[in-house]
Coordinates of C-alpha atoms in Angstrom, one line a residue:
X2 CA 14.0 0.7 2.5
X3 CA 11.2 2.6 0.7
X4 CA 8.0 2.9 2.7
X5 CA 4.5 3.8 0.7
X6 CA 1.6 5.1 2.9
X7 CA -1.6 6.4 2.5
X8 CA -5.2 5.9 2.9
X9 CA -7.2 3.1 1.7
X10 CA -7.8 2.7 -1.8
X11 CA -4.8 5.6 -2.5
X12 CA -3.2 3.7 -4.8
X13 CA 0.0 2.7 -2.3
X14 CA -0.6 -1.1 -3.6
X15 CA -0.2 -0.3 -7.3
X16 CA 2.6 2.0 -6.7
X17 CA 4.8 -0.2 -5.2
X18 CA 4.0 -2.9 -8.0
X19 CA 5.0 -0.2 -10.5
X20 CA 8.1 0.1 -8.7
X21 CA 8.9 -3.4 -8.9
X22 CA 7.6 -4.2 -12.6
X23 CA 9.8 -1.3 -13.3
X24 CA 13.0 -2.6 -11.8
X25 CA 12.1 -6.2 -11.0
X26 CA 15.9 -7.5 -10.1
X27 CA 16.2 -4.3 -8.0
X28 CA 12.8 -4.0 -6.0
X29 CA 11.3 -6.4 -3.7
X30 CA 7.7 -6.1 -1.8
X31 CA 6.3 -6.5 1.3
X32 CA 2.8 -6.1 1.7
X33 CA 1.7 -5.0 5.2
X34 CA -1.9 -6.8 4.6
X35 CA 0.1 -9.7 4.4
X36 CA 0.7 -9.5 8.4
X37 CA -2.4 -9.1 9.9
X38 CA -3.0 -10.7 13.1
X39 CA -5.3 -14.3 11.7
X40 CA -9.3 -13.6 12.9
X41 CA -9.3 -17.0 13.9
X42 CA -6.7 -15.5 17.0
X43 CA -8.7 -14.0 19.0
X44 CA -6.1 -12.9 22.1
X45 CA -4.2 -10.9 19.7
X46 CA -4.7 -7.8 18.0
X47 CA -7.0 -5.0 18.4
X48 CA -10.9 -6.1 18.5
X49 CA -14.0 -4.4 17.5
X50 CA -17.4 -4.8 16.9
X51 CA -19.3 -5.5 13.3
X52 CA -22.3 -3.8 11.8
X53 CA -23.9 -7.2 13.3
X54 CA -22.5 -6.6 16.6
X55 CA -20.1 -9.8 16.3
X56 CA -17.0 -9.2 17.6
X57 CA -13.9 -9.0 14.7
X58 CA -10.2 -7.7 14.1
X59 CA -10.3 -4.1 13.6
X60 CA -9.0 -3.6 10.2
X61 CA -8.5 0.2 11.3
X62 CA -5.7 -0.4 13.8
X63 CA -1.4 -1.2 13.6
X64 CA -2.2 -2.8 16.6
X65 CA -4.3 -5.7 14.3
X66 CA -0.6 -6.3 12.7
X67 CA 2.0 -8.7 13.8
X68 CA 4.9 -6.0 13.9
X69 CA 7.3 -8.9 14.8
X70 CA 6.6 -11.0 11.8
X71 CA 6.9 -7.5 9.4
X72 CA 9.7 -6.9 10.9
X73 CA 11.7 -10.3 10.7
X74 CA 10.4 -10.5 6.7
X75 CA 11.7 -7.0 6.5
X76 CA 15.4 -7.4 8.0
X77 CA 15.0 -10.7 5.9
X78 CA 14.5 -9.2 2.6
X79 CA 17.1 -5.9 3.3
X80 CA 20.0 -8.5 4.7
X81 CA 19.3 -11.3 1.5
X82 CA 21.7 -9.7 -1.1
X83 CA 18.6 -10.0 -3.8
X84 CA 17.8 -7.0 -4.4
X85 CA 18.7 -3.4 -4.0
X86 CA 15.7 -1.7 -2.6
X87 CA 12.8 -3.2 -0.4
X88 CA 9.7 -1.5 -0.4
X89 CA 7.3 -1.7 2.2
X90 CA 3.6 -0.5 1.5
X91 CA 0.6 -0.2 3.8
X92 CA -1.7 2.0 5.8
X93 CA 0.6 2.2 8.9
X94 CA 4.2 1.3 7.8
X95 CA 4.8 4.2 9.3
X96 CA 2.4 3.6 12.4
X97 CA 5.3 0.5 13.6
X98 CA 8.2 1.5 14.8
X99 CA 9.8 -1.6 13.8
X100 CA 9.3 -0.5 10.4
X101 CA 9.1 3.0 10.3
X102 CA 12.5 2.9 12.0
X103 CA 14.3 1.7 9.1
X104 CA 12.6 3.4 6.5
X105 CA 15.6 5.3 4.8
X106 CA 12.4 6.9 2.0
X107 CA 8.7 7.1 2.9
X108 CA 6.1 8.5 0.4
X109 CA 3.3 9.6 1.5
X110 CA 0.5 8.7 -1.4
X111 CA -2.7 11.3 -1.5
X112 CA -5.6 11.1 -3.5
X113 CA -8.8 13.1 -2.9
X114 CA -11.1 11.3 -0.8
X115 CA -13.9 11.1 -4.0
X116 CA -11.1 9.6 -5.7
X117 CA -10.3 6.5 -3.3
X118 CA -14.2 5.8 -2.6
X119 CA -14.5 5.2 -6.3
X120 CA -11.6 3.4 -6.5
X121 CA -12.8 1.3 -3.8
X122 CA -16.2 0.8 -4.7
X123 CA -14.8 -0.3 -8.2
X124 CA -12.8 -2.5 -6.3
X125 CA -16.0 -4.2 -4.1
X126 CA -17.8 -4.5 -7.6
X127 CA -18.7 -7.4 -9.4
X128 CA -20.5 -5.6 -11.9
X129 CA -19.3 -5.6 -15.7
X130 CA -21.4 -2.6 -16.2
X131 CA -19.2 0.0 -14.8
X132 CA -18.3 3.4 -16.4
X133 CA -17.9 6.3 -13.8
X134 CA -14.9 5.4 -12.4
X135 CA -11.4 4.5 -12.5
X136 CA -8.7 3.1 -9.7
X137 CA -6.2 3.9 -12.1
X138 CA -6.5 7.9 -11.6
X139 CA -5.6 6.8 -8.0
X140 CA -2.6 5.3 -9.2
X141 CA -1.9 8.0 -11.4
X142 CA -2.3 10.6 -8.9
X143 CA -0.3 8.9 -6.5
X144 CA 2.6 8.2 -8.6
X145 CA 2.8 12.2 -9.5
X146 CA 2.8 13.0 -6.2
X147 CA 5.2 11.0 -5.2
X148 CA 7.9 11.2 -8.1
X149 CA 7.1 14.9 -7.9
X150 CA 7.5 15.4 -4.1
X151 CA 10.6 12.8 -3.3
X152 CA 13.8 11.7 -5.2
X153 CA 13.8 8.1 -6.0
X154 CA 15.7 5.6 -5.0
X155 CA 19.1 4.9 -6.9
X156 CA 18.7 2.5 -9.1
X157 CA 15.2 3.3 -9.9
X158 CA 14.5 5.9 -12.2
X159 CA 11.0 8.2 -12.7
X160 CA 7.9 6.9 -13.2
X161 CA 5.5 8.6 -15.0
X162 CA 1.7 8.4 -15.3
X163 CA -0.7 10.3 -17.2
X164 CA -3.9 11.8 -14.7
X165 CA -6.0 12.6 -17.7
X166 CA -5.1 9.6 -19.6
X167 CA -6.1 6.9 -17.0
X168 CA -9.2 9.3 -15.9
X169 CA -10.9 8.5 -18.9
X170 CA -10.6 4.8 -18.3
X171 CA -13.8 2.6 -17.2
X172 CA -13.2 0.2 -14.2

């Protein structure tokens, strides 16, 4: 099992979709967003209060995520005979021990902090207007990082990105 952490808006997300697109018969996903605790739930997770002072999930905390359910789709995608790798991406798939636990590789994904708010202010926009910045330099930078810092899996091969090349780019 491959983990991918980092901080919002790193570019953990595209990475792992690279992976996969890359080596789809080999790589399969699972998205730690996809086991938040439902807001609707209010006796689990970990609480917090809104700008408006309404009480929500806290977005901001591995307690907010059903470690169980991560867990069982984990060992459920690792024992299926599909695929040769699973890779798990998210803020704290590291944070669970239930996860972190079996992660045989973990890459850590940095990008500078200028780099992920413009990513994720690209993101949040609905404007067609936009032309000072680029999510894909996340990605870019990420991938470097992490093809330059850690051995990939077998089966996987490099990836490669261009920084300047997606830099350039518009959102």
């Amino acid at each position: 099992m491959l983990a991918i952490v980092g901080g919002t808006a790193s570019g953990k997300s595209t990475l792992a979709q690279a992976l996969a697109l890359h080596r789809p018969t080999a790589v399969t996903l699972i998205h730690l967003d996809d086991f938040y605790i439902p807001v609707h739930e209010p006796h689990r997770g970990v609480r917090t209060l809104s700008a408006t002072g309404a009480e929500t999930l806290d977005w901001n905390d591995p307690g907010s995520i059903d470690e169980d359910a991560a867990a069982a789709a984990l060992e459920a995608a690792a024992t299926s005979g599909q695929h040769r790798i699973v890779v798990v991406e998210g803020l704290f798939a590291l944070a669970l021990p239930k996860i972190a636990t079996q992660a045989t590789w973990r890459i850590y994904v940095h990008a500078p902090d200028d780099i992920r708010l413009a990513a994720s202010s690209c993101a949040r926009s609905r404007s067609s207007t936009r032309t000072h910045c680029s999510p894909c330099a996340t990605t870019c930078s990420a991938a470097e990082t992490a093809t330059r810092n850690t051995s990939p899996p077998p089966g996987i091969g490099p990836i490669s990105y261009s920084t300047e090349r997606c830099r350039q780019r518009t959102c």
